[in-house]
mmCIF file of C-alpha atoms and ligand atoms in Angstrom:
data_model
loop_
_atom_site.group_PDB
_atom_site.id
_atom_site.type_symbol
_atom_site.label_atom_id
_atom_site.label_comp_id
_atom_site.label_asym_id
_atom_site.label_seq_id
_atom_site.Cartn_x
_atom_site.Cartn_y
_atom_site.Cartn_z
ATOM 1 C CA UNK A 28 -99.058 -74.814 -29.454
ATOM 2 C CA UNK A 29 -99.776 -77.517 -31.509
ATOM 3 C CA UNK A 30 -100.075 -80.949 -29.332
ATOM 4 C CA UNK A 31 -100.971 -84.758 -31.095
ATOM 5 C CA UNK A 32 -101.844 -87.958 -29.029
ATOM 6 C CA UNK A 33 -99.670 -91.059 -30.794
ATOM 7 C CA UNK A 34 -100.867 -94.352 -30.065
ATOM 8 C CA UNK A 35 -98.386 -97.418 -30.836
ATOM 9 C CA UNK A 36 -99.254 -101.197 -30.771
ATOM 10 C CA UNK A 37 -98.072 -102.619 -33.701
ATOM 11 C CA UNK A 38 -95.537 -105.323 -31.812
ATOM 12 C CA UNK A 39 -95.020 -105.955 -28.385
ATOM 13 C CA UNK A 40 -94.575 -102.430 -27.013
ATOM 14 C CA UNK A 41 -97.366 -100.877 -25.650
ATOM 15 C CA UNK A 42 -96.859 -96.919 -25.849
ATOM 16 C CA UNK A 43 -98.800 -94.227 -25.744
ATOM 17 C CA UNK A 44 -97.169 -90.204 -26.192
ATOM 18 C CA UNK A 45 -97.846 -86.715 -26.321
ATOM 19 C CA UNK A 46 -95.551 -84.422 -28.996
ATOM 20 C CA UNK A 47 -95.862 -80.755 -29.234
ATOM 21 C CA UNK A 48 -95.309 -79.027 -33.111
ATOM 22 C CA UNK A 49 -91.399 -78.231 -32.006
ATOM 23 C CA UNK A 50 -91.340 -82.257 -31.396
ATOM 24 C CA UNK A 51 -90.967 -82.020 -27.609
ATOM 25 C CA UNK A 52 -92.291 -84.862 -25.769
ATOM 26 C CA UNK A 53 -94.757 -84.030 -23.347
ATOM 27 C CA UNK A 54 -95.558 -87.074 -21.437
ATOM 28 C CA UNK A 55 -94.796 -90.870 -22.835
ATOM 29 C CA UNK A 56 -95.376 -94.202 -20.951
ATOM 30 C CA UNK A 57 -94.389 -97.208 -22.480
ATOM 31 C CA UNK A 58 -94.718 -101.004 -21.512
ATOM 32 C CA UNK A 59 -92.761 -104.067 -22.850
ATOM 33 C CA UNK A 60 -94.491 -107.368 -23.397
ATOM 34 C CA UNK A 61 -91.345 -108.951 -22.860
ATOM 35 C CA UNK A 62 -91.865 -111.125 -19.478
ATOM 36 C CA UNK A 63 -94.974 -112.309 -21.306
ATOM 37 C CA UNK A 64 -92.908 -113.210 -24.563
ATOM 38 C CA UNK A 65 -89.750 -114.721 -23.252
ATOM 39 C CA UNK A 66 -90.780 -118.103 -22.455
ATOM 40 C CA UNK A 67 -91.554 -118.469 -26.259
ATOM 41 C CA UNK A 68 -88.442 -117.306 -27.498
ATOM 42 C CA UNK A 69 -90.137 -114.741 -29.615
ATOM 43 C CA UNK A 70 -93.732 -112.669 -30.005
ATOM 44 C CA UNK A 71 -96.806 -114.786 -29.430
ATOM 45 C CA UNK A 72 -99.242 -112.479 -31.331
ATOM 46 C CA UNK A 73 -102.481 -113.564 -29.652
ATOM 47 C CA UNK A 74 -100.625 -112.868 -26.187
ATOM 48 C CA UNK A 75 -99.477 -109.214 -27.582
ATOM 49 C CA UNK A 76 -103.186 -108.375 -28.437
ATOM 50 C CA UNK A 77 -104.383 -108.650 -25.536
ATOM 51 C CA UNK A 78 -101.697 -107.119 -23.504
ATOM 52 C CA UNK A 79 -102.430 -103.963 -25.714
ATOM 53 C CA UNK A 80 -106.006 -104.162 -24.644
ATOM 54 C CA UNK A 81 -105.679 -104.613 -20.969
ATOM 55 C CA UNK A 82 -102.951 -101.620 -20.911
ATOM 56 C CA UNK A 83 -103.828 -99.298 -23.691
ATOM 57 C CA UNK A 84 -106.365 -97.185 -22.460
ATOM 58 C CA UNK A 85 -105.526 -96.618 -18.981
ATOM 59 C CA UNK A 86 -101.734 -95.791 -20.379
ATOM 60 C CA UNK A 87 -103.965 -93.229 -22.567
ATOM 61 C CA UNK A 88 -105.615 -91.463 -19.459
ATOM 62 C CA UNK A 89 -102.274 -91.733 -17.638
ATOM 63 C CA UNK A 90 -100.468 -90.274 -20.240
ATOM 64 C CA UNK A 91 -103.102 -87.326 -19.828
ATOM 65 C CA UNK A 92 -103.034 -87.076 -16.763
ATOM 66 C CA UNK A 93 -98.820 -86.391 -17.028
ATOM 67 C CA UNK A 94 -99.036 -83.841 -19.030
ATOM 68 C CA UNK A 95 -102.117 -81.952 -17.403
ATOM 69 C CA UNK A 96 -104.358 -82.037 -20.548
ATOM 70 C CA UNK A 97 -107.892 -83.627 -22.164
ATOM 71 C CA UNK A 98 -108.564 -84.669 -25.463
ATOM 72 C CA UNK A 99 -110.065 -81.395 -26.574
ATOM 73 C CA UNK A 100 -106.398 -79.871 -26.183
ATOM 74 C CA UNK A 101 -104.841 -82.135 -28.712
ATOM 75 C CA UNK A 102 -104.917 -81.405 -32.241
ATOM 76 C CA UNK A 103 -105.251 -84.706 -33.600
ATOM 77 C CA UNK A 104 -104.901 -88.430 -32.512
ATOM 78 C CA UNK A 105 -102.660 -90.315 -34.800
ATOM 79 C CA UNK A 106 -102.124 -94.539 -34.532
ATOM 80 C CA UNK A 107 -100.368 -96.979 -36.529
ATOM 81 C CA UNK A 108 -102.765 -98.750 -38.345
ATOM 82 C CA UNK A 109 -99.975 -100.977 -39.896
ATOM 83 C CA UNK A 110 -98.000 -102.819 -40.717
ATOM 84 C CA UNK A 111 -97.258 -105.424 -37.747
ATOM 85 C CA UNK A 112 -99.070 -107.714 -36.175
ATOM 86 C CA UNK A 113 -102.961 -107.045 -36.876
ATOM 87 C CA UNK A 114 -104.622 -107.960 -33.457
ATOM 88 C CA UNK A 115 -102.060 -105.778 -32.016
ATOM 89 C CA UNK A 116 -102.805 -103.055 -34.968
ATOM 90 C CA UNK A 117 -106.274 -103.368 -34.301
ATOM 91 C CA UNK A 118 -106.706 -102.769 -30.825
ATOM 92 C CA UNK A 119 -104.409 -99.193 -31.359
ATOM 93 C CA UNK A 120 -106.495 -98.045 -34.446
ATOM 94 C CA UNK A 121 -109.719 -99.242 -32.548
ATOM 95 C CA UNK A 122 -109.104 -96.915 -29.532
ATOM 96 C CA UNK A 123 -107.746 -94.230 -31.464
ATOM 97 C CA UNK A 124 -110.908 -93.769 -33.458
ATOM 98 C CA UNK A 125 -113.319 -94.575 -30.611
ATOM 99 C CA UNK A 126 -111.048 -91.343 -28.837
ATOM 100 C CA UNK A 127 -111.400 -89.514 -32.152
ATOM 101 C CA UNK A 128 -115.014 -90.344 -32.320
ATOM 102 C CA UNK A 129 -115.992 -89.140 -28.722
ATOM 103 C CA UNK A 130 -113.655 -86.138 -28.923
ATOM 104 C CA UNK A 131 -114.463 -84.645 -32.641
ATOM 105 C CA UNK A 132 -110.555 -84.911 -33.115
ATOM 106 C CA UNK A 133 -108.705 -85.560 -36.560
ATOM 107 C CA UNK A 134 -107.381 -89.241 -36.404
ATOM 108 C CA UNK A 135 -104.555 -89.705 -38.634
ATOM 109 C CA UNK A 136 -103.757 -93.235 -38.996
ATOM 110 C CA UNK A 137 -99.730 -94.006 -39.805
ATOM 111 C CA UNK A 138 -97.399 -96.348 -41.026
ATOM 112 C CA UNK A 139 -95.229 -97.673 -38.315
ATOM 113 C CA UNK A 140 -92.496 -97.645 -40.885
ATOM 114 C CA UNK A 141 -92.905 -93.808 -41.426
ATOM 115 C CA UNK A 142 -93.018 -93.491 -37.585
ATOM 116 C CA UNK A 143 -89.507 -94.956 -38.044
ATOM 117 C CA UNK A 144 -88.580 -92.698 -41.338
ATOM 118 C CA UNK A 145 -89.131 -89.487 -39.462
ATOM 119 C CA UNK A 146 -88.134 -90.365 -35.720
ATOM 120 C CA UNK A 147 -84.589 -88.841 -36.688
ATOM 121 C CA UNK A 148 -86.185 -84.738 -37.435
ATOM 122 C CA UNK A 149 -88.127 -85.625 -33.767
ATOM 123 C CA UNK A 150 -85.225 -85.992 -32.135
ATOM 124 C CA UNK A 151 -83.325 -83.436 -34.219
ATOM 125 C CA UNK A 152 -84.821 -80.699 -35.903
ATOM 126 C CA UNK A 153 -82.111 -79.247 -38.181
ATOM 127 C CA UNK A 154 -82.455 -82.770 -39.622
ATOM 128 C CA UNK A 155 -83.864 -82.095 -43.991
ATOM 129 C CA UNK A 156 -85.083 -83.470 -46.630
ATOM 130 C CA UNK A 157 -83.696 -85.657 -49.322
ATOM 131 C CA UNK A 158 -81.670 -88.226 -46.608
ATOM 132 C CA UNK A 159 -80.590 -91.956 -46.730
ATOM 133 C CA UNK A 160 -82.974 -93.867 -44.129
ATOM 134 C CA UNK A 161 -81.399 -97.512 -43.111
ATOM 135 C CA UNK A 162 -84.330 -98.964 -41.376
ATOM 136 C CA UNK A 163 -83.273 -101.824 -39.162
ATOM 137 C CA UNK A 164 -85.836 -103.757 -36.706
ATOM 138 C CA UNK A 165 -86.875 -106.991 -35.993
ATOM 139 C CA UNK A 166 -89.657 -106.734 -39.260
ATOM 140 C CA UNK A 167 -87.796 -104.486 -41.585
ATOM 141 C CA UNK A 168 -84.563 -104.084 -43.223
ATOM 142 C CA UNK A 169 -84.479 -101.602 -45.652
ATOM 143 C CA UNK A 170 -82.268 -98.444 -47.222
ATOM 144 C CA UNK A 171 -84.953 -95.823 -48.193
ATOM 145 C CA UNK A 172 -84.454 -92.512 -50.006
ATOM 146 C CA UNK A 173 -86.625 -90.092 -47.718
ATOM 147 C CA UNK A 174 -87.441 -86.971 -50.001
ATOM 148 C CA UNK A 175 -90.520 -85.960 -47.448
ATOM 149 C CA UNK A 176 -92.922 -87.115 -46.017
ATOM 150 C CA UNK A 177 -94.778 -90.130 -47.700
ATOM 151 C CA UNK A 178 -92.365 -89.711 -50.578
ATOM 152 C CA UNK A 179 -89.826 -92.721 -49.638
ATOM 153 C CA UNK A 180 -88.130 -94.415 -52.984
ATOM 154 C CA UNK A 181 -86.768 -97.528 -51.355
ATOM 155 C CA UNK A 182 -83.309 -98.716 -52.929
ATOM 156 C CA UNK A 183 -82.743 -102.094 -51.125
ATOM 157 C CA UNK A 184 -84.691 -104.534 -49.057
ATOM 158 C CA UNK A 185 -83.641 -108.028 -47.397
ATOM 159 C CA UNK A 186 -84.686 -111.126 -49.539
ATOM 160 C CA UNK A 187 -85.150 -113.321 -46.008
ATOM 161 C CA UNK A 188 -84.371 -112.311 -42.690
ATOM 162 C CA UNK A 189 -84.676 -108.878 -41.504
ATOM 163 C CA UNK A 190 -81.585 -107.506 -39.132
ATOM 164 C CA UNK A 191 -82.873 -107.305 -36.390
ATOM 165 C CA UNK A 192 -84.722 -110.867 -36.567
ATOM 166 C CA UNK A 193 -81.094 -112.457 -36.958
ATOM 167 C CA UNK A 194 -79.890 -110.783 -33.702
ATOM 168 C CA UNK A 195 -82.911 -112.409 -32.252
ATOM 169 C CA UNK A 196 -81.976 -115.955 -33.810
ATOM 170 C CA UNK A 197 -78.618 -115.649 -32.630
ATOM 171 C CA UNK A 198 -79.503 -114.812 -29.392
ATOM 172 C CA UNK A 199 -82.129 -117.828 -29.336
ATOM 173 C CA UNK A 200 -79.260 -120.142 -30.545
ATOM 174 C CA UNK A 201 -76.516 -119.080 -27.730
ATOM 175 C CA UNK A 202 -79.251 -119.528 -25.342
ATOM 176 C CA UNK A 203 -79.568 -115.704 -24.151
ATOM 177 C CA UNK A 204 -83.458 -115.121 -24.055
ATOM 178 C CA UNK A 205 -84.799 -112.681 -26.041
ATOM 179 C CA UNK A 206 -85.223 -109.839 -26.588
ATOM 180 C CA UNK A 207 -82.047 -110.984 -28.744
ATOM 181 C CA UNK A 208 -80.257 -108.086 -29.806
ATOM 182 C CA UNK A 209 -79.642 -105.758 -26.428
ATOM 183 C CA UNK A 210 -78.302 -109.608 -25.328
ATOM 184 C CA UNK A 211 -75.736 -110.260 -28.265
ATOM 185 C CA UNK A 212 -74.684 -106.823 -28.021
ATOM 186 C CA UNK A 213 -73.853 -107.124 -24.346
ATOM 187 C CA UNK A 214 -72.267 -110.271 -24.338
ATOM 188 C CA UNK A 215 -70.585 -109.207 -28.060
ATOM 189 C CA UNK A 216 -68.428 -106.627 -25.701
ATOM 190 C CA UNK A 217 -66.635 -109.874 -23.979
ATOM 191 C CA UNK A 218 -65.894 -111.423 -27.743
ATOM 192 C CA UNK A 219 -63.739 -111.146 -30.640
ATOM 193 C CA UNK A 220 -64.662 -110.101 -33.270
ATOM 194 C CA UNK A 221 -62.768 -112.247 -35.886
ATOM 195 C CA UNK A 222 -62.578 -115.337 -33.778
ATOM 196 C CA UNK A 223 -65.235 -117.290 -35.875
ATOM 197 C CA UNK A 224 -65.258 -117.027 -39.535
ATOM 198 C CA UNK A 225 -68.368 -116.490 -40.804
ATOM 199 C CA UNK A 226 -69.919 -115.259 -44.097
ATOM 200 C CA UNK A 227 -70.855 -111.833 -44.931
ATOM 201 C CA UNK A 228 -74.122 -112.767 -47.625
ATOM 202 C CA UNK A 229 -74.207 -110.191 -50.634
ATOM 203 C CA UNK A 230 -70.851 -108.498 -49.981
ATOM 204 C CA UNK A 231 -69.851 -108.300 -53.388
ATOM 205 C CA UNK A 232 -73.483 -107.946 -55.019
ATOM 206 C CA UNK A 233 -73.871 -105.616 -57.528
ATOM 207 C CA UNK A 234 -77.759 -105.111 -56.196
ATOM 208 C CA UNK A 235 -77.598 -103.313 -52.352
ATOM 209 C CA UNK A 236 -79.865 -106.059 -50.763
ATOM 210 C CA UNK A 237 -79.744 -107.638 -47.696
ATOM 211 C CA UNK A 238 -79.395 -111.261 -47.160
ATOM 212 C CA UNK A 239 -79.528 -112.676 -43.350
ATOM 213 C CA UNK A 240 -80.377 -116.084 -42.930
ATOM 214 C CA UNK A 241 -76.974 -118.216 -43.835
ATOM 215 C CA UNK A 242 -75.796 -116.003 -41.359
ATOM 216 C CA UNK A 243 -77.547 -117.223 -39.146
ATOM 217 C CA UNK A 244 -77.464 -120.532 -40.209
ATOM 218 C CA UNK A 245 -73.738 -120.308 -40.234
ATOM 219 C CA UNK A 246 -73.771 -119.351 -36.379
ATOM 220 C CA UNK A 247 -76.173 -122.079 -35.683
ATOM 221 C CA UNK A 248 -73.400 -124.512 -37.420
ATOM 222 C CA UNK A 249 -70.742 -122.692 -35.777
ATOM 223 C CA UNK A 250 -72.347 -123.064 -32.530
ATOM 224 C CA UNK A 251 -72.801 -126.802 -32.710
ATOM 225 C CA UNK A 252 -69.399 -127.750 -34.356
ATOM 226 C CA UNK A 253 -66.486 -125.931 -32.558
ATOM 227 C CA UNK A 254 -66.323 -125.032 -28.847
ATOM 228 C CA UNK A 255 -66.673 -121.141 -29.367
ATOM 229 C CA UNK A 256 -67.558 -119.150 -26.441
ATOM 230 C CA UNK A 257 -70.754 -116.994 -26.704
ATOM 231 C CA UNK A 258 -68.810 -114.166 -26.446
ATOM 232 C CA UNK A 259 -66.880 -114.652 -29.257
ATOM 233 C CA UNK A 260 -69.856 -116.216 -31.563
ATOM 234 C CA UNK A 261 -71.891 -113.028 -30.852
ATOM 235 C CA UNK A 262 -69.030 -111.006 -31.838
ATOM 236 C CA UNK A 263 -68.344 -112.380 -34.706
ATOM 237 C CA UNK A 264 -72.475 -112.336 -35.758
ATOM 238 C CA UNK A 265 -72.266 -108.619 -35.137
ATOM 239 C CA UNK A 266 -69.024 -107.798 -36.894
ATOM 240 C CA UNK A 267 -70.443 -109.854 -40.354
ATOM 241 C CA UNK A 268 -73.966 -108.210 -39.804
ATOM 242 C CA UNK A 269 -71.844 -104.247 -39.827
ATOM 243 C CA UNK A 270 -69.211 -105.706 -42.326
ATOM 244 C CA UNK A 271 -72.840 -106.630 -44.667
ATOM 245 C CA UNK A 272 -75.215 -103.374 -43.763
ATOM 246 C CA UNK A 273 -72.056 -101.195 -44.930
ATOM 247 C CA UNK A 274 -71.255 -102.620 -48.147
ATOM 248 C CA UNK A 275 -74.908 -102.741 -48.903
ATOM 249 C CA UNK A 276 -75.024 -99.317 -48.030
ATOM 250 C CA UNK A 277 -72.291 -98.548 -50.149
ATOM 251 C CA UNK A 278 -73.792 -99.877 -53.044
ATOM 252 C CA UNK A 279 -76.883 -98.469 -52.654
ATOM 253 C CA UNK A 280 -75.778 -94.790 -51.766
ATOM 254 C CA UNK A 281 -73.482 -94.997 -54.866
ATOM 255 C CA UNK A 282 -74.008 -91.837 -57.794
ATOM 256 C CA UNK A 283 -76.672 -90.042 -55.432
ATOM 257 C CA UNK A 284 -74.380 -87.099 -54.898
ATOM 258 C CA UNK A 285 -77.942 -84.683 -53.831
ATOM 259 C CA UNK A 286 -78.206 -86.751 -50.517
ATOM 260 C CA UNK A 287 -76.010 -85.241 -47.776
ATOM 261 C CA UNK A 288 -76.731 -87.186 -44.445
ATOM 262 C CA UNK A 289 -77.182 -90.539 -43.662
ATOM 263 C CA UNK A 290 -79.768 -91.536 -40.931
ATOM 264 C CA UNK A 291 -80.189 -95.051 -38.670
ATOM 265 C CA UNK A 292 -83.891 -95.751 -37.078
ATOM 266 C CA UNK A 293 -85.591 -98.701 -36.264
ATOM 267 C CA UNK A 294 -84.587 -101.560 -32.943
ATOM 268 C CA UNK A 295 -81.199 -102.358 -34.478
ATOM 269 C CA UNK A 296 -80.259 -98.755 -34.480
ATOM 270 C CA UNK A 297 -79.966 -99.284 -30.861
ATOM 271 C CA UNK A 298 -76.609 -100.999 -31.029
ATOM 272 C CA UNK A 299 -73.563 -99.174 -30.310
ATOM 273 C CA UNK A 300 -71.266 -101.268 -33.309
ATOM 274 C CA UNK A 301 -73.622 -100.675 -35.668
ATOM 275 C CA UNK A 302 -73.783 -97.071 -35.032
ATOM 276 C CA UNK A 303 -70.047 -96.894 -35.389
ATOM 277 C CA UNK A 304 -69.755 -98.557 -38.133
ATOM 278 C CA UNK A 305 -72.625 -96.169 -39.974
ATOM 279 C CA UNK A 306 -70.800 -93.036 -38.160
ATOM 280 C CA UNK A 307 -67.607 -93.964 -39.849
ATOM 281 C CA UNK A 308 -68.958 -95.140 -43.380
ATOM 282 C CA UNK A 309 -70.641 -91.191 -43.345
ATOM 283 C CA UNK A 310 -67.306 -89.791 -42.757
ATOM 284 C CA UNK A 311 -65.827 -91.491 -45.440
ATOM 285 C CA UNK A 312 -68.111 -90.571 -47.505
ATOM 286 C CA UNK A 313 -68.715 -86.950 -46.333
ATOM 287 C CA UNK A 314 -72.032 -87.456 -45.269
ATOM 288 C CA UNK A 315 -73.266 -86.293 -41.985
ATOM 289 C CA UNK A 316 -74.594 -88.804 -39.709
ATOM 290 C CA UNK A 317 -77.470 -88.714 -37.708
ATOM 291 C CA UNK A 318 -79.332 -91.686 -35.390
ATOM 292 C CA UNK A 319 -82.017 -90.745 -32.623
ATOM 293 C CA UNK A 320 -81.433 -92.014 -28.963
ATOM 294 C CA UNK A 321 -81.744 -95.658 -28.544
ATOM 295 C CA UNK A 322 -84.898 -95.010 -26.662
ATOM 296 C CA UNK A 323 -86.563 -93.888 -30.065
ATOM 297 C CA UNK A 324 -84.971 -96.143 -32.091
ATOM 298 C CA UNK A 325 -86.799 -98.853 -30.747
ATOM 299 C CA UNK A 326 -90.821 -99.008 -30.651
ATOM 300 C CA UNK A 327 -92.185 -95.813 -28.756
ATOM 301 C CA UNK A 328 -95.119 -93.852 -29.311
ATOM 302 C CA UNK A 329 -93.119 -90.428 -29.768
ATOM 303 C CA UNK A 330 -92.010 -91.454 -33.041
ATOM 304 C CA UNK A 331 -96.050 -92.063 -33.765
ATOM 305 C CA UNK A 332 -97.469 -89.093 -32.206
ATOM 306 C CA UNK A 333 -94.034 -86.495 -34.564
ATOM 307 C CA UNK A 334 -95.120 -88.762 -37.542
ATOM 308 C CA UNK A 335 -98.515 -87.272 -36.734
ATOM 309 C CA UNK A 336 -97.475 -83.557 -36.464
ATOM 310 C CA UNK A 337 -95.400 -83.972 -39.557
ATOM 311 C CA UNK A 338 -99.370 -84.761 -41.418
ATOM 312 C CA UNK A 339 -100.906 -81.951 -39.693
ATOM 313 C CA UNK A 340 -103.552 -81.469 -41.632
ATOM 314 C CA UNK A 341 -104.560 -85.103 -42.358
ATOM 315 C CA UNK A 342 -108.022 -86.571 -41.069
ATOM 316 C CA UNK A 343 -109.035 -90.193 -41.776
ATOM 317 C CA UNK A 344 -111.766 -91.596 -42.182
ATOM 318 C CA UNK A 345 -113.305 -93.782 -39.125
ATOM 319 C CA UNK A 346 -113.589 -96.860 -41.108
ATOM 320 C CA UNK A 347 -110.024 -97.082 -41.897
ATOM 321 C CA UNK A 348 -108.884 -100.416 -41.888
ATOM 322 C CA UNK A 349 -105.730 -101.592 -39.888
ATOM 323 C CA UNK A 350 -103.006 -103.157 -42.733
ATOM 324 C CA UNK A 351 -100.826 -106.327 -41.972
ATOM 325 C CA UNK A 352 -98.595 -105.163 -44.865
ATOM 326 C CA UNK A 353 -98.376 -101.598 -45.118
ATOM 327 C CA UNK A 354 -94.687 -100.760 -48.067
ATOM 328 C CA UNK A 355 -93.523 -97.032 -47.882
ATOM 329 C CA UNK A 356 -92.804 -97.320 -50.801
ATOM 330 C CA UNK A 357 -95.477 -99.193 -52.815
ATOM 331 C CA UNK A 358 -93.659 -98.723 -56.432
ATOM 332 C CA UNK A 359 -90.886 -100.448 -55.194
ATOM 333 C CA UNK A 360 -90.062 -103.843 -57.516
ATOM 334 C CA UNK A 361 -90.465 -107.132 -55.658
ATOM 335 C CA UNK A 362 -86.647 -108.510 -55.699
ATOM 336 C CA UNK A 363 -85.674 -112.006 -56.868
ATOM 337 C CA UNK A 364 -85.975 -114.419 -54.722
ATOM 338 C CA UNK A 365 -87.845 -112.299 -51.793
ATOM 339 C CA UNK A 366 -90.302 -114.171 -49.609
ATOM 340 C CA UNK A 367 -92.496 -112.281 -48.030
ATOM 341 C CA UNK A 368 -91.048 -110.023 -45.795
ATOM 342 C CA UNK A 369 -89.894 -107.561 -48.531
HETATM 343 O O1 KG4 B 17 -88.112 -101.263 -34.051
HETATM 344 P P1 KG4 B 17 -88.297 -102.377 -33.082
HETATM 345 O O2 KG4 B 17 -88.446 -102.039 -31.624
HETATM 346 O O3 KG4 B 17 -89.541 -103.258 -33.456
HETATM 347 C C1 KG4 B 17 -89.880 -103.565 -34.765
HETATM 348 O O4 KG4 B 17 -90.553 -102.737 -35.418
HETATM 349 O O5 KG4 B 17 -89.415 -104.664 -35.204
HETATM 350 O O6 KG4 B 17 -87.078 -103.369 -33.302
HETATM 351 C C2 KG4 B 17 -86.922 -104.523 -32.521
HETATM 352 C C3 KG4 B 17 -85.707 -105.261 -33.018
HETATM 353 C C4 KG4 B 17 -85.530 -106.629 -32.375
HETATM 354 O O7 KG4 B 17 -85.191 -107.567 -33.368
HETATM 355 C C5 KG4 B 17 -84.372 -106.402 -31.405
HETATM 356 O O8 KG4 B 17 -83.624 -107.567 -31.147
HETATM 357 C C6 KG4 B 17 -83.567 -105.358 -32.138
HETATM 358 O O9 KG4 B 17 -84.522 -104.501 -32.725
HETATM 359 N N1 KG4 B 17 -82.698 -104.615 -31.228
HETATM 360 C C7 KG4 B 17 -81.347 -104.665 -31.268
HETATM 361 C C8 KG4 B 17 -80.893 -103.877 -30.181
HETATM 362 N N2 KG4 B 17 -81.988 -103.364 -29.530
HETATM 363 C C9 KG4 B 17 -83.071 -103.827 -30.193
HETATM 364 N N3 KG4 B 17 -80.516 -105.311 -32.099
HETATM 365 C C10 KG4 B 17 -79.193 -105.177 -31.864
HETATM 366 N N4 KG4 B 17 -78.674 -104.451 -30.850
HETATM 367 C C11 KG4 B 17 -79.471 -103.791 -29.981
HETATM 368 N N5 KG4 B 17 -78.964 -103.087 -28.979
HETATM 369 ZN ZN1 ZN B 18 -90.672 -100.793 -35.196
#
């Protein structure tokens, strides 16, 4: 039976899993850098680095250890080697190929992205190729055309914010810690939805892109002008974000008739509304809708170590270099006005 070591770093998860070829998980630990985060409000990459390096490799051996097996037993090592934060990057790739190295095992180094892409056919098999991909973290906000692996035609992107990132301003600006979006989603359940009127950027665009941060800047205004309860503010911030991400999926999906289901990955994919919202815009448009557990949407080293199975095959070269920016789909046209998160 086929067997891959992923390694994931790319953030502020440190994770570490073990996926056989039928894309069961064999053993996965996983440790949040969030205690070390929160009293910055957001990721402190020098801190994240060197979290990965103090709890990388002994996650590695315990990871091991779980499952009952050495190196020599897995059939390659794969690590993101991008995009994300690079210290963080580095100190993955740099284990991965010192394992690879001292083992004589493939290393295949992935995109984090595709890690994303393909978590949905990890956690469910009958899952094909061509499907619509909206990839939603704190980084990345994009609707992707997934025709197979490393063939990704991306049809929209966000021009500012990504998704996730304005769950994790919101949170910052009703004060509830971070990370930001399992908060606003809580306290969302205690809100109304349509108590604060706030703008829905793009709805009505004839391009499918994303647009996030008068959103938020309209919740920060919101916040300091009226008397609104958090409850209702992060209600309201979650209703526009669904009301947005489905008419931008709308637009985007429109004419391609050949493309059947409709997949969610990435943090954001997390959120119960969210998925409702997507489950219900597939129905009405006779897709079939598919999202992984929440513990796969977010960062995990599962989604790594399938990406890896899924490039059986593969074997990098040792001096691969770690990428800050890493596009799945590189032919993709900058978009007007897009700083540099697209
Ligand atoms: O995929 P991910 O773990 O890391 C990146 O690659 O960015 O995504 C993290 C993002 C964060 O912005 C976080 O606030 C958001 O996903 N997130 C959520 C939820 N869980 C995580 N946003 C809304 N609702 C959630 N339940
Ligand atoms: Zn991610």
């Amino acid at each position: 039976m086929v067997l891959v070591l992923g390694i994931e770093s790319s953030c502020d998860e440190t994770a570490a899993a073990l996926v056989d070829g039928e894309g069961r998980i064999v053993a996965q630990r996983i440790a949040s850098q969030d205690a070390e985060h929160a009293p910055y409000g957001g990721v402190v990459p020098e801190i994240a680095a060197r979290a990965h390096a103090e709890r990388l490799a002994p996650m590695i051996e315990g990871v091991l250890a779980d499952a009952g097996v050495g190196l020599a037993d897995c059939d390659a090592i794969a690590a993101t080697a991008g995009p994300g934060l690079i210290g963080g990057v580095m100190v993955g790739l740099v284990s991965a190929k010192a394992l690879a190295m001292a083992s004589e095992t493939p290393l295949i180094a992935i995109n984090h992205l595709e890690g994303h892409a393909l978590s949905p056919r990890l956690a469910d098999s009958s899952i094909e190729f061509p499907y619509a991909l909206l990839l939603v973290s704190g980084g990345h906000c994009q609707i992707l055309r997934v025709n197979g692996v490393g063939q990704y035609k991306r049809l929209a992107t966000t021009i500012d914010d990504a998704l996730g990132e304005a769950f994790d301003k919101t949170a910052k600006i009703l004060g509830l810690g971070f990370p930001g979006g399992p908060a606003v989603e809580r306290v969302a359940k205690d809100g109304d939805p349509a108590a604060v009127a706030l703008p829905r950027p793009m709805v009505g665009s004839g391009e499918p892109h994303f647009s996030f941060a008068g959103l938020k800047s309209a919740v920060l205004r919101a916040h300091e002008s009226a008397n609104h309860t958090a409850a209702d503010l992060a209600a309201s911030f979650q209703q526009a974000a669904v009301d947005c991400v489905v008419d931008r999926l709308r637009i985007a999906l429109e004419g391609m008739d050949d493309v059947g289901t409709l997949v969610v990955a990435g943090g954001v994919a997390a959120n119960a509304t969210v998925r409702a919202a997507l489950e219900r815009f597939a129905a009405d448009h006779c897709m079939r809708f598919a999202a992984p557990p929440p513990a796969l949407c977010t960062d995990n080293a599962a989604m790594i170590a399938w990406a890896g199975v899924e490039r059986l095959g593969q074997s990098d070269p040792l001096d691969i270099a770690a990428r800050p920016r890493w596009p799945l789909d590189p032919d993709a046209e900058p978009v007007r006005g897009a700083g540099v998160k697209a």
